[in-house]
Structures are given as structure tokens and as C-alpha cells.
Tab-separated table of C-alpha atoms in Angstrom:
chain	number	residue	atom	x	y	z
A	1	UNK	CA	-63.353	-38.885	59.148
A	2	UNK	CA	-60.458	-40.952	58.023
A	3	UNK	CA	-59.310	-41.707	61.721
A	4	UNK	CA	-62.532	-43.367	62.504
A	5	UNK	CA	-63.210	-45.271	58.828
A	6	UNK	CA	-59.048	-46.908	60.050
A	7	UNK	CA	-60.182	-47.658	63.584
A	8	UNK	CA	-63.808	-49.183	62.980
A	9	UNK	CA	-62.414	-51.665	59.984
A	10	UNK	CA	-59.157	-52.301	62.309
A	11	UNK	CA	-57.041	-51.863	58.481
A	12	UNK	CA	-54.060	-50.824	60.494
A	13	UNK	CA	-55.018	-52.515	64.103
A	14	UNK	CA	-51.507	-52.484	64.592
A	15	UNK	CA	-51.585	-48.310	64.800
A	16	UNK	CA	-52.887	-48.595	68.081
A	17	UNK	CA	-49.601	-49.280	69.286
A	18	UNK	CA	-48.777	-46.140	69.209
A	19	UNK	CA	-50.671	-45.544	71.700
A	20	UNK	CA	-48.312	-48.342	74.223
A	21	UNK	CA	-45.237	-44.682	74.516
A	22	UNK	CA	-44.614	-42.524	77.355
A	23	UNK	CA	-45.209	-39.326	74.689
A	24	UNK	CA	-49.541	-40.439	74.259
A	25	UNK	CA	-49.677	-41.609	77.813
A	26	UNK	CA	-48.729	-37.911	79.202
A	27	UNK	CA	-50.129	-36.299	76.696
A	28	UNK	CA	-53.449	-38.271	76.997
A	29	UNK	CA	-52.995	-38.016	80.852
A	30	UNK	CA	-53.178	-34.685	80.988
A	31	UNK	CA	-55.813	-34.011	78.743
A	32	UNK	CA	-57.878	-36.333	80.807
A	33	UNK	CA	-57.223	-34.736	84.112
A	34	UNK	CA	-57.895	-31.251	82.798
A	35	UNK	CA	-60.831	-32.477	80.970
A	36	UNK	CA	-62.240	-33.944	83.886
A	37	UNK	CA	-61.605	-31.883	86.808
A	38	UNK	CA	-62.769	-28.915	84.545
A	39	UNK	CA	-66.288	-29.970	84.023
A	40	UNK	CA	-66.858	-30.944	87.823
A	41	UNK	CA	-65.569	-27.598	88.577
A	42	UNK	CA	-67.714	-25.810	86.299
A	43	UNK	CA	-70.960	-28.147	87.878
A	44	UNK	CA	-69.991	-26.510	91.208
A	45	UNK	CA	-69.438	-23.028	90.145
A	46	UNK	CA	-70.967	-22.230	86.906
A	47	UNK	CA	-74.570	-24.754	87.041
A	48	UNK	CA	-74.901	-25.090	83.442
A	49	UNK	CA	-78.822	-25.747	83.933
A	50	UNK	CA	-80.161	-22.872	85.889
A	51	UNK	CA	-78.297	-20.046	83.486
A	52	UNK	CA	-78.147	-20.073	79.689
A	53	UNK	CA	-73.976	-18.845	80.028
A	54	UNK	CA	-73.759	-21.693	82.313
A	55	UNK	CA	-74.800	-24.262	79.428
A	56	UNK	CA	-72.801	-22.222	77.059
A	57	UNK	CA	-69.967	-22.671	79.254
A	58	UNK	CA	-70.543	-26.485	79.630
A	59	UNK	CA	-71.063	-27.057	76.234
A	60	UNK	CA	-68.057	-25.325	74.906
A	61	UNK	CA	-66.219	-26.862	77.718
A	62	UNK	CA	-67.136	-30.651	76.148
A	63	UNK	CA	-66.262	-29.573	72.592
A	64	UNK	CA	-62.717	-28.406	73.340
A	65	UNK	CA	-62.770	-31.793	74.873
A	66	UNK	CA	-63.902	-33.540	71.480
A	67	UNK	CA	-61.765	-31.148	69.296
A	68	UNK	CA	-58.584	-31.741	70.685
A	69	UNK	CA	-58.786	-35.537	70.910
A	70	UNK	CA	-60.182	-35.730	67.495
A	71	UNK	CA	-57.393	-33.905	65.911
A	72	UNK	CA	-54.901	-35.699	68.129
A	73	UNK	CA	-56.071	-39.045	67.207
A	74	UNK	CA	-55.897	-38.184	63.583
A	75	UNK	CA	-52.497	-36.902	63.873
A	76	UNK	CA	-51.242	-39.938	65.152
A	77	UNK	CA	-53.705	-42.530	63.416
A	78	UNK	CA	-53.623	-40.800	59.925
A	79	UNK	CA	-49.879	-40.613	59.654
A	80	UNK	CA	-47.825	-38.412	57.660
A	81	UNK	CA	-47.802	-40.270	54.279
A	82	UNK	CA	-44.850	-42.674	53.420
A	83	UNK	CA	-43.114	-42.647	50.482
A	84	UNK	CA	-43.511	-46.395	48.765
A	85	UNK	CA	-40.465	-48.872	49.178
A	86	UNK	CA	-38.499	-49.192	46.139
A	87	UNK	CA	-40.254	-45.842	44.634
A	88	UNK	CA	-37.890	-44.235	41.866
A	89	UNK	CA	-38.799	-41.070	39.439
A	90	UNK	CA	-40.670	-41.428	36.109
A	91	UNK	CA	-37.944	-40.177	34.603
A	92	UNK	CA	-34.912	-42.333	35.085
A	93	UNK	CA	-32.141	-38.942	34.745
A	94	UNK	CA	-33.997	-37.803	37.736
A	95	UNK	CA	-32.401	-40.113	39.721
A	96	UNK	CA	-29.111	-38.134	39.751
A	97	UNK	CA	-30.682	-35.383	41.572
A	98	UNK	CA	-32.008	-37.463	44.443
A	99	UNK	CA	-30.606	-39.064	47.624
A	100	UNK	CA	-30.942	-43.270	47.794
A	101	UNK	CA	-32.241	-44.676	51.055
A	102	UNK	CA	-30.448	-48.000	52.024
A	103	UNK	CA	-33.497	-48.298	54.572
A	104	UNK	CA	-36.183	-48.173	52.110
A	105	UNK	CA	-34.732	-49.162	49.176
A	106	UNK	CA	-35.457	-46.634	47.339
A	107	UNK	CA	-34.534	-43.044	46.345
A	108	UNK	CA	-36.028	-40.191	48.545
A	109	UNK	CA	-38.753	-38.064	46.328
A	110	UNK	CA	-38.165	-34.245	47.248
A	111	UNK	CA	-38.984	-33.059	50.423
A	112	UNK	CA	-39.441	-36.539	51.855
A	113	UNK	CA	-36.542	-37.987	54.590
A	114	UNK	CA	-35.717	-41.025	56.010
A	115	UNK	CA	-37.345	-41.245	59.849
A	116	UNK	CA	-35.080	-43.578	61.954
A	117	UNK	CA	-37.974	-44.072	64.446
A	118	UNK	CA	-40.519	-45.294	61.843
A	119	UNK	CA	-38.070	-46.593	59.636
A	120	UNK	CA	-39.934	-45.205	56.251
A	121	UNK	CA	-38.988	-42.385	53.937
A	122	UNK	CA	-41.629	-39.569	55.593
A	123	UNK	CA	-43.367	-37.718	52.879
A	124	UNK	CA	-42.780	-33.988	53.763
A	125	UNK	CA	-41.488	-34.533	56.930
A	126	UNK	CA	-41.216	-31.725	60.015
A	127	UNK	CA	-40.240	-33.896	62.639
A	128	UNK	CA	-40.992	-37.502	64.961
A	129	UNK	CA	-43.348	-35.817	67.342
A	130	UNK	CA	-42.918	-38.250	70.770
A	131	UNK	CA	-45.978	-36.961	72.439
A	132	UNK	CA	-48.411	-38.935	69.115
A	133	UNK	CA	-45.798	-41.387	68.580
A	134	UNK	CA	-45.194	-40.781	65.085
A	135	UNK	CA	-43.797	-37.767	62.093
A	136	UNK	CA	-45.256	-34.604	61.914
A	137	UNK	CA	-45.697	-34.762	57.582
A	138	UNK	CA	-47.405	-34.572	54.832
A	139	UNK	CA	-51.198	-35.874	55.706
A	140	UNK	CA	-51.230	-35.388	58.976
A	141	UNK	CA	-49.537	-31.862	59.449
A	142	UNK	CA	-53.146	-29.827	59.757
A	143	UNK	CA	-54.571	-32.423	62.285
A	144	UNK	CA	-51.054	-31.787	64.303
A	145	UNK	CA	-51.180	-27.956	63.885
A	146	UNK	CA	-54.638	-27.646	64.303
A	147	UNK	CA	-54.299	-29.579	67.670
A	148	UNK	CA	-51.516	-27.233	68.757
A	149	UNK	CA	-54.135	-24.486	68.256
A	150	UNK	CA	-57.048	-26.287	70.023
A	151	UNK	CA	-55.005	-27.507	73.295
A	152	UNK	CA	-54.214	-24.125	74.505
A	153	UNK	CA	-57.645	-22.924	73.939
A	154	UNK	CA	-59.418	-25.654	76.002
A	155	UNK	CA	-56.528	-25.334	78.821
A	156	UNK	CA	-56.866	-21.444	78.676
A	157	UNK	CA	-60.978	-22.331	79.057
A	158	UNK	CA	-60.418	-24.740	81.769
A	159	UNK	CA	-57.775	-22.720	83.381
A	160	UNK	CA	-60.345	-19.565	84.301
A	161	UNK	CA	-63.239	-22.419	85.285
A	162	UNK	CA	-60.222	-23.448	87.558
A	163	UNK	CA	-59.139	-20.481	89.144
A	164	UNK	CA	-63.022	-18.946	89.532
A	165	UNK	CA	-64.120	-22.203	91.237
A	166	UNK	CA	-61.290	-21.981	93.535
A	167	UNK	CA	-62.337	-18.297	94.300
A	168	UNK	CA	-66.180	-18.389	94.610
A	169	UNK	CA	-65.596	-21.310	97.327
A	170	UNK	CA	-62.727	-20.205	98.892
A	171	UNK	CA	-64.250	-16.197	99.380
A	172	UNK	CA	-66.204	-16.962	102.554
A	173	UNK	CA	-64.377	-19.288	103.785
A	174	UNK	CA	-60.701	-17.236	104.223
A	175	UNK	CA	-59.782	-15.033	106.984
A	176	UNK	CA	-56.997	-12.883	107.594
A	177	UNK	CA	-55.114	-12.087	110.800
A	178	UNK	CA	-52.424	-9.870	111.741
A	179	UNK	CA	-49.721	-12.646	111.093
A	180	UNK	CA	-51.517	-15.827	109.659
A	181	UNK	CA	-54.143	-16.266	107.096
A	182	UNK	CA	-57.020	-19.269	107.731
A	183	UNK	CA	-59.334	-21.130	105.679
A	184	UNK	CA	-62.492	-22.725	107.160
A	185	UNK	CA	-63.142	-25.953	104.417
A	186	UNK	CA	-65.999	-26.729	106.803
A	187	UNK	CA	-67.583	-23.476	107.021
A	188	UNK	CA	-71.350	-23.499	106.340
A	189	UNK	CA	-71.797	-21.355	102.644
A	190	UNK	CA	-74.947	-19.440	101.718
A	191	UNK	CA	-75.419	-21.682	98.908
A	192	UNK	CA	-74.330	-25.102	98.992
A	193	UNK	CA	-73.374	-26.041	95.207
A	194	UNK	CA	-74.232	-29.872	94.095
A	195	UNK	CA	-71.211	-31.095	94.659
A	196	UNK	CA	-68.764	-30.662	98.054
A	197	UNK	CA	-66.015	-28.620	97.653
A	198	UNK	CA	-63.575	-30.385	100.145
A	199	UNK	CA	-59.590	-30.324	100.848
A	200	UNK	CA	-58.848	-32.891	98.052
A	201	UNK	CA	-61.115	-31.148	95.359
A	202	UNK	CA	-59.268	-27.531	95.759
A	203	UNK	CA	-55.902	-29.604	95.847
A	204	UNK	CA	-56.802	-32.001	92.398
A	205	UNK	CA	-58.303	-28.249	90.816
A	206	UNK	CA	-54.863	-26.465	91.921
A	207	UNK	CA	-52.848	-29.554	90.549
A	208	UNK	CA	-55.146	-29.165	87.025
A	209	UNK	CA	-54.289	-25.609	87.093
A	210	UNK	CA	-51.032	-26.078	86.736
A	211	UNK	CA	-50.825	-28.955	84.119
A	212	UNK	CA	-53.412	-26.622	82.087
A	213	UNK	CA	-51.205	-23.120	82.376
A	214	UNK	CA	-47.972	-25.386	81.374
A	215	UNK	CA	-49.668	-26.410	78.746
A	216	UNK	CA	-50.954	-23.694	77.119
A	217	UNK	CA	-47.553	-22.028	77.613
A	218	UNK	CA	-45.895	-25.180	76.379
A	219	UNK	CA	-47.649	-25.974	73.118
A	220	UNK	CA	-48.671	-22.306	72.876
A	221	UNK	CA	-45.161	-22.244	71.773
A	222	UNK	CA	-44.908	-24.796	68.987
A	223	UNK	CA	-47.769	-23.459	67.510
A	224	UNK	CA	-46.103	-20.305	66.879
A	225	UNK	CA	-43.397	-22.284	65.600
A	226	UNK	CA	-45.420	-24.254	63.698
A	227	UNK	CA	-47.148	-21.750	61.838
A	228	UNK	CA	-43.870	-19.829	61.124
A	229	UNK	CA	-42.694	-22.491	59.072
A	230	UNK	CA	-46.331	-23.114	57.658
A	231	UNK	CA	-46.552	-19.699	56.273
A	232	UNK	CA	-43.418	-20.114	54.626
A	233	UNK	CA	-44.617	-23.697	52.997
A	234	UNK	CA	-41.520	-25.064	54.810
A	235	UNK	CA	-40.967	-27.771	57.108
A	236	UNK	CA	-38.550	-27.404	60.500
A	237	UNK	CA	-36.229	-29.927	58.535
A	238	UNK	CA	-36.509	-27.526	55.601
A	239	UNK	CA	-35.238	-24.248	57.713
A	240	UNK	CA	-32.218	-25.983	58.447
A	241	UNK	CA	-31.186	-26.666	55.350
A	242	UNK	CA	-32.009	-23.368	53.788
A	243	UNK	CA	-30.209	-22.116	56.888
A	244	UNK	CA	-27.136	-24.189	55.643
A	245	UNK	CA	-26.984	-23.916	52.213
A	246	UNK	CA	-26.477	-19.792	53.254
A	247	UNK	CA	-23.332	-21.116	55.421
A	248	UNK	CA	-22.080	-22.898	52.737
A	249	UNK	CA	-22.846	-20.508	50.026
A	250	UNK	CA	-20.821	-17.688	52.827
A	251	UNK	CA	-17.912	-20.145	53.202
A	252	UNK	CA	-17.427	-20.693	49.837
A	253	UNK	CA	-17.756	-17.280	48.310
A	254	UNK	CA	-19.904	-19.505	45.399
A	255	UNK	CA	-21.808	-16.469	44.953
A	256	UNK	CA	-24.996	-18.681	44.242
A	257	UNK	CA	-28.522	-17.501	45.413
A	258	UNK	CA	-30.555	-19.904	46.997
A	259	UNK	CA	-33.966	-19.553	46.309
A	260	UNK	CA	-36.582	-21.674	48.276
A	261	UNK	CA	-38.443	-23.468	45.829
A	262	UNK	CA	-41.767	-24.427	47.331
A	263	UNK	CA	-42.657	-20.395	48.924
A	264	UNK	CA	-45.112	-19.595	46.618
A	265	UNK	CA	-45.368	-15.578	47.434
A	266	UNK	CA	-48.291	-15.944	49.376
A	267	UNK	CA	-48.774	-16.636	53.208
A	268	UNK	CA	-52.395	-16.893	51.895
A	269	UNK	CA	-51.068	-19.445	49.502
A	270	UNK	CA	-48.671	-21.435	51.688
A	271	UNK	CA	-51.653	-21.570	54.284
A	272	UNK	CA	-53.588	-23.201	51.973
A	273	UNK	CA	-51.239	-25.894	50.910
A	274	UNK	CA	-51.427	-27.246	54.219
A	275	UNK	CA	-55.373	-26.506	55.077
A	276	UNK	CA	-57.853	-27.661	53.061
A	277	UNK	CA	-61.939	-28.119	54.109
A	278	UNK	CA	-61.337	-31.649	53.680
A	279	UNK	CA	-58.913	-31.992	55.656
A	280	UNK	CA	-56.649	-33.622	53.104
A	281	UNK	CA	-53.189	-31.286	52.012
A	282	UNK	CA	-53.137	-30.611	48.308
A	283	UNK	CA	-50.773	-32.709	46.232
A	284	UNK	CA	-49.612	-36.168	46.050
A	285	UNK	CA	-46.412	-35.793	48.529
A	286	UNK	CA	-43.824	-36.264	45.660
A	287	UNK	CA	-44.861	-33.156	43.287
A	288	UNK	CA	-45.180	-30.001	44.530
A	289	UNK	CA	-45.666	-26.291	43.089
A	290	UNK	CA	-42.572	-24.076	43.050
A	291	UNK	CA	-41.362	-20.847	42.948
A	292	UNK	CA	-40.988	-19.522	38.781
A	293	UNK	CA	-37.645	-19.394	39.866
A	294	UNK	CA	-36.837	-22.972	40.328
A	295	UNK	CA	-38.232	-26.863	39.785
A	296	UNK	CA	-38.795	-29.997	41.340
A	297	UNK	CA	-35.282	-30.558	42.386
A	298	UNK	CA	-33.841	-27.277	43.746
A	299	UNK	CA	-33.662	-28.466	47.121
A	300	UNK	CA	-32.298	-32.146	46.735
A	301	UNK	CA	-29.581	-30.972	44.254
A	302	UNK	CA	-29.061	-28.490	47.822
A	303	UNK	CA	-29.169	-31.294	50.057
A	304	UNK	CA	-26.496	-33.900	47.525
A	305	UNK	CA	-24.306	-30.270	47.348
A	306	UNK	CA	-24.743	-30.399	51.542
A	307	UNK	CA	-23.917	-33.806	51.746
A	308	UNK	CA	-20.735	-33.863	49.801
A	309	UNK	CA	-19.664	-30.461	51.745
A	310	UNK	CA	-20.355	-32.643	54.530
A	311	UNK	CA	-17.578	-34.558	53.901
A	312	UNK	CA	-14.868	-32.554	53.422
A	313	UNK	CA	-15.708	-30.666	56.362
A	314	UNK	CA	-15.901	-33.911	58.200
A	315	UNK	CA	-13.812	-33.937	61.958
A	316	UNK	CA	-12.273	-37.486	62.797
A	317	UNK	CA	-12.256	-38.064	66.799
A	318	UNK	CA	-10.402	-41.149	68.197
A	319	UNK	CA	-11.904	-42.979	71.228
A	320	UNK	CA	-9.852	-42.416	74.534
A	321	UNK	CA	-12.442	-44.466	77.039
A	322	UNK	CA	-14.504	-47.014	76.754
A	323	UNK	CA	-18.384	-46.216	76.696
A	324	UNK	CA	-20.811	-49.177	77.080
A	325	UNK	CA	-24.058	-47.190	75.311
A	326	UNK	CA	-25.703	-46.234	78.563
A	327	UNK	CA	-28.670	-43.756	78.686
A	328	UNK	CA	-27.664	-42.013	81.474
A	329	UNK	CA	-23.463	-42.639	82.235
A	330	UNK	CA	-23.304	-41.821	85.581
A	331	UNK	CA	-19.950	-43.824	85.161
A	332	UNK	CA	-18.746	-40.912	83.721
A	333	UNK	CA	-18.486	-38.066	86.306
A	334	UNK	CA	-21.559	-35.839	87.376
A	335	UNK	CA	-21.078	-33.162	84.681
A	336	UNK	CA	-21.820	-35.605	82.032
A	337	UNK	CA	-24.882	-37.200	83.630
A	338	UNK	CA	-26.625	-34.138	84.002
A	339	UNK	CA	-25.824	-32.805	80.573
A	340	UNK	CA	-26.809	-35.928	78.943
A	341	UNK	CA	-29.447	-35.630	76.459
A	342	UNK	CA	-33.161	-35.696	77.352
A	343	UNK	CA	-34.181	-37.284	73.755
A	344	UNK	CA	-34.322	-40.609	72.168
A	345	UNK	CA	-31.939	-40.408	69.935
A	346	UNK	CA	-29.306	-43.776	70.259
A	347	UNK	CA	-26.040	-44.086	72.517
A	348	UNK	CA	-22.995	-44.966	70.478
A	349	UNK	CA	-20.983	-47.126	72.077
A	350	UNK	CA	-17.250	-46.865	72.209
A	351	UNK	CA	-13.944	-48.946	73.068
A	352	UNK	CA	-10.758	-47.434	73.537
A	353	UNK	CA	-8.669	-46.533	70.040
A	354	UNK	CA	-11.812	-46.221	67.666
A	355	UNK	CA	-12.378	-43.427	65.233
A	356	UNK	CA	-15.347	-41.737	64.807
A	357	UNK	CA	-16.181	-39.365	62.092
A	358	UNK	CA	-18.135	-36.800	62.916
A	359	UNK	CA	-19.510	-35.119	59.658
A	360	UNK	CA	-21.710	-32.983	61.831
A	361	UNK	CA	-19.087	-31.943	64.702
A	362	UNK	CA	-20.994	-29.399	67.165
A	363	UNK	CA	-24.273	-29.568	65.530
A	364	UNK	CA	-27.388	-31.800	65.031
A	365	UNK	CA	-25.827	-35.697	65.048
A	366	UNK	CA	-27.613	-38.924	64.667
A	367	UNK	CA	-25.926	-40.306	67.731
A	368	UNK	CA	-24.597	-39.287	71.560
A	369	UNK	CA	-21.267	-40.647	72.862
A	370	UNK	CA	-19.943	-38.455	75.961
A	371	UNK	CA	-17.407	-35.738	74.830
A	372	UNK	CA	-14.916	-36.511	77.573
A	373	UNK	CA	-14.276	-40.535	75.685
A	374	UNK	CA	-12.802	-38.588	72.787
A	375	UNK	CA	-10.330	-36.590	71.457
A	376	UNK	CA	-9.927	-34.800	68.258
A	377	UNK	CA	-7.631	-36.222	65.761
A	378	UNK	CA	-5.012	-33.740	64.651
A	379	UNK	CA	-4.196	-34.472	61.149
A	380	UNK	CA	-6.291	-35.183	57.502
A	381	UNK	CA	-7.943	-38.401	57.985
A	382	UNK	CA	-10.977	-37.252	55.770
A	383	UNK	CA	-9.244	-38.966	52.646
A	384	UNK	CA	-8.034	-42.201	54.343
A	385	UNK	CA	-11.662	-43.274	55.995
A	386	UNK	CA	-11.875	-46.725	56.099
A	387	UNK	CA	-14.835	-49.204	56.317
A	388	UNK	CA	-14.478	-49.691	60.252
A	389	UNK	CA	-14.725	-46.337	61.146
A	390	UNK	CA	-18.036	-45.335	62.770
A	391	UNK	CA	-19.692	-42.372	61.203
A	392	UNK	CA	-21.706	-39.654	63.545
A	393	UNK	CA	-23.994	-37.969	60.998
């Protein structure tokens, strides 16, 4: 119950913020609608009262209800565990094998990263989820799973309540002719349910049939995703950088085998590093068991071997036109509007004869600037960067 002993003794009133984002108002939105027009569909075709599957039915209805938002709210409220400001190792020679945050202050403990959109070091951190307004990490990543596991269940649930309300009223009331099909809303039924099945009620039910089959498909998804990684005791952030510490290991012909150091063997295991009865992970979010293999900083020494890679391998681009850091640059020819990016991540802006380096060219960057304002740089400029540069990471 952490979520409610935060809210009722308002420690971190200023959490409910979150709540103030276009990601909680849809996703809040929707489950509201589907909540709602599921249990006054299931009063007109399945009277929980008069059958005991009816009341089964209702009941399980309202705790998918209370499930979901439970979990949700915890996601969001609960967080994903922050790494202090200013934190450094025990052991001062550990510092060599760990990354310093200019944001924080402080160097990054292993697995943690810097979150641009909460502007903290994240312990264990998957990814800034925009639909609860904050990382996807350490304390909060069963609540966030587990919620990705409930929301397709209630939708799936509210989905058939949907589509056999929509049937039972709609059977004697359609009629078929050779070339046109009628329905009679007004026609007189055998028995009249409670409540009046009318024009707008099958229109708001076929409108919450749709939200609730998109979003079981939807979030079905990431929970497959989700539990991919989970299984594996990784984090999405995590498979990319296994997946390029293999590239660099290929490109280099180092012949180095990277092991990842926090699968423990086990799916079993891994499952259980992440669910607990509690409901709080295992660990602190700085120390974590590894494989025999390696120790607490296999995968930073990785990521400082990644990062200096990055740099030789870094692509200067010079600034052709002028780009003033809108969000959608209609300015700059159809093509580009519509294959600007649907995230959050920021604009860069740009005047004519900048450089750019891009230390990430093609891939995952920290920043968007339209393609068409530059053009690649065709000589070595790696060596002579210079303070005014602007750096795409």
C-alpha cells in the first residue's frame, strides 16, 4: 500500500502533477469510458442479481476496474527509485569504472541512467513511460508490468460484455431484405431490460469496443515485450547496449565475449528479482547479483568502452538552413512534416554554417533537427571538435 500511505500524508503532494500530461489523461480516459460503459452494459444484458454468473460477471467486472487503477497509480506515484544527488561508490577506485552525471552531480551507480524528462539518475531504468508520466525502473517496474497484464484482461472482459449486449438487443430488432438491411431501435422486445437500449447507447458501446480491442492489442504488446526483457533480468536500455557491445566487439575483431552480468540462469530467478509478494523488487538499486562470470561493473566498464567508441565513430554535419526548433516544420516541405517525429524528445535548433556532431548518426539521438538543413562534412573533424560545436548524442 505504499501509493495510498504517499497520497493520504500528501509527502510528495507535488506527484500529483503527474497526473496534469496528455499520456494519464488518455490513458485514464479510456479506462474510464470502458469501465463505465461496461458495467451499464452488463446491467442490461447480464442482470447480475437474478443469476449467480451474472454477479460473478459484475463483480469481476469491478475488480479489473480496481486492479488496473491500483497498479497504475502505483506505477506512477511510487516511482522508479532515484539514485541520490552527489552519490559516489564506497570504494573511491570504483569511480573509474563509472560514468559522472553533470545533471546530478554525481556518478551513475550500475544500471542506473540519467532521465532527461525527470532530470534524476533513474535507478534501473527501462524507459520514461508518457502514458504515467514518469520511468519505468527499479520500484515501480512490477506495478508497470503487472498493469500491462491487467489492462488487456479487463478490456478483453469488457470487450465480450460489449459485443453480447450489442447482440442480445440488436437480434430482434434487425431485418434483412433483398438489398438493404434495417434495424427497428423502437421495436417492442419480449423482455424489456432495466435500462433502454437506445441509438446513443449502441453507438457509446460500439465506440468502447473499439478503445477496449485497441487496447488490448496495444498494451497486449508491451507486455510481451516487457516480460522478454524481464525474464532476461534486463532492462529495454540494457538490450541495446548488449546489442552494441556485439557490434563493436564484430567491428573490432577484439575477440572479447560479452557476458551479461545480471542473467542469473534462471527465468525463474530473473522473475523473481522483479516480483516479490510485497511488492517491493529485491535489492537496494545500486548492488545487484551477477553472473559467476562477472561483477558489479561489467556493464559500465561496457558502456565507458561504448562511449569512447562513440567518439571516434562520431559523423560531423554542417548546417545548410536555418531551423527555428519547431515541433512540426511545415516550413520545411511536406515530406518532412509528415515524417517528423511523434515523441517528445527536443528540436535542435539550427542557423546556417553550424556543426553538429552526431556521435549517434542513423540511430537513437537525444535530439531532432530535419535531415534536409544538413549536410555531411567530408573530411576528419573528430580530432579538431571545438567547444561551440553542438553535440547530437
Amino acid at each position: 500500500m505504499n501509493f495510498l500511505s504517499t497520497f493520504v500524508t500528501f509527502k510528495n503532494l507535488h506527484e500529483v502533477r503527474r497526473l496534469c500530461h496528455w499520456g494519464p489523461i488518455i490513458a485514464l480516459s479510456v479506462i474510464a469510458i470502458c469501465s463505465t460503459m461496461a458495467i451499464l452494459d452488463s446491467i442490461i444484458w447480464y442482470w447480475p442479481l437474478d443469476t449467480t454468473g451474472g454477479s460473478i460477471n459484475f463483480i469481476m467486472l469491478i475488480n479489473w476496474t480496481v486492479l488496473i487503477l491500483y497498479n497504475y497509480f502505483n506505477a506512477m506515484f511510487v516511482g522508479p527509485g532515484y539514485i541520490p544527488l552527489g552519490w559516489k561508490p564506497e570504494n573511491q577506485q570504483d569511480t573509474q569504472y563509472l560514468q559522472f552525471c553533470r545533471g546530478c552531480q554525481g556518478y551513475k551507480a550500475p544500471r542506473s541512467h540519467h532521465c532527461r524528462k525527470c532530470n534524476r539518475c533513474v535507478m534501473k531504468m527501462d524507459h520514461h513511460c508518457p502514458w504515467i508520466n514518469n520511468c519505468c525502473g527499479h520500484l515501480n517496474h512490477a506495478y508497470f508490468t503487472s498493469f500491462l497484464l491487467l489492462a488487456p484482461l479487463g478490456c478483453s472482459h469488457a470487450a465480450v460484455i460489449f459485443i453480447m449486449t450489442m447482440y442480445t438487443q440488436l437480434y430482434e430488432r434487425i431485418s434483412f431484405g433483398w438489398s438493404t438491411v434495417r434495424i427497428d431501435m423502437s421495436a417492442v422486445r419480449q423482455f424489456q431490460p432495466l435500462m433502454p437500449f437506445s441509438v446513443p447507447a449502441f453507438a457509446a458501446t460500439l465506440f468502447a469496443l473499439g478503445l477496449a480491442l485497441g487496447t488490448t492489442i496495444a498494451v497486449g504488446m508491451l507486455f510481451i515485450i516487457q516480460m522478454k526483457v524481464i525474464l532476461r533480468n534486463k532492462t529495454s536500455i540494457e538490450s541495446w547496449i548488449e546489442e552494441k557491445a556485439k557490434d563493436r566487439i564484430q567491428h573490432y575483431q577484439t575477440g572479447e565475449e560479452f557476458i551479461f552480468p545480471y542473467d542469473l540462469g534462471s527465468r525463474w530467478l530473473n522473475f523473481k528479482q522483479v516480483f516479490t509478494w510485497s511488492g517491493t523488487p529485491r535489492g537496494d538499486g545500486i548492488v545487484w547479483p551477477v553472473h559467476p562470470k562477472c561483477h558489479q561493473h561489467t556493464l559500465t566498464i561496457e558502456q565507458l568502452k561504448q562511449k569512447a567508441d562513440k567518439r571516434v565513430r562520431s559523423v560531423q554535419y554542417r548546417a545548410v538552413e536555418d531551423y527555428n526548433g519547431a515541433c512540426c516544420p511545415l516550413s520545411k516541405g511536406l515530406q518532412t512534416f509528415f515524417r517528423t517525429p511523434c515523441t517528445e524528445e527536443p528540436r535542435i535548433p539550427l542557423c546556417k554554417g553550424d556543426t553538429i556532431l552526431a556521435t549517434r548518426a542513423g540511430d537513437r539521438v537525444r535530439g531532432w533537427f530535419p535531415r534536409r538543413c544538413v549536410e555531411k562534412c567530408h573530411y576528419d573533424t573528430a580530432a579538431s571538435d571545438t567547444t561551440s560545436d553542438k553535440k547530437v548524442n
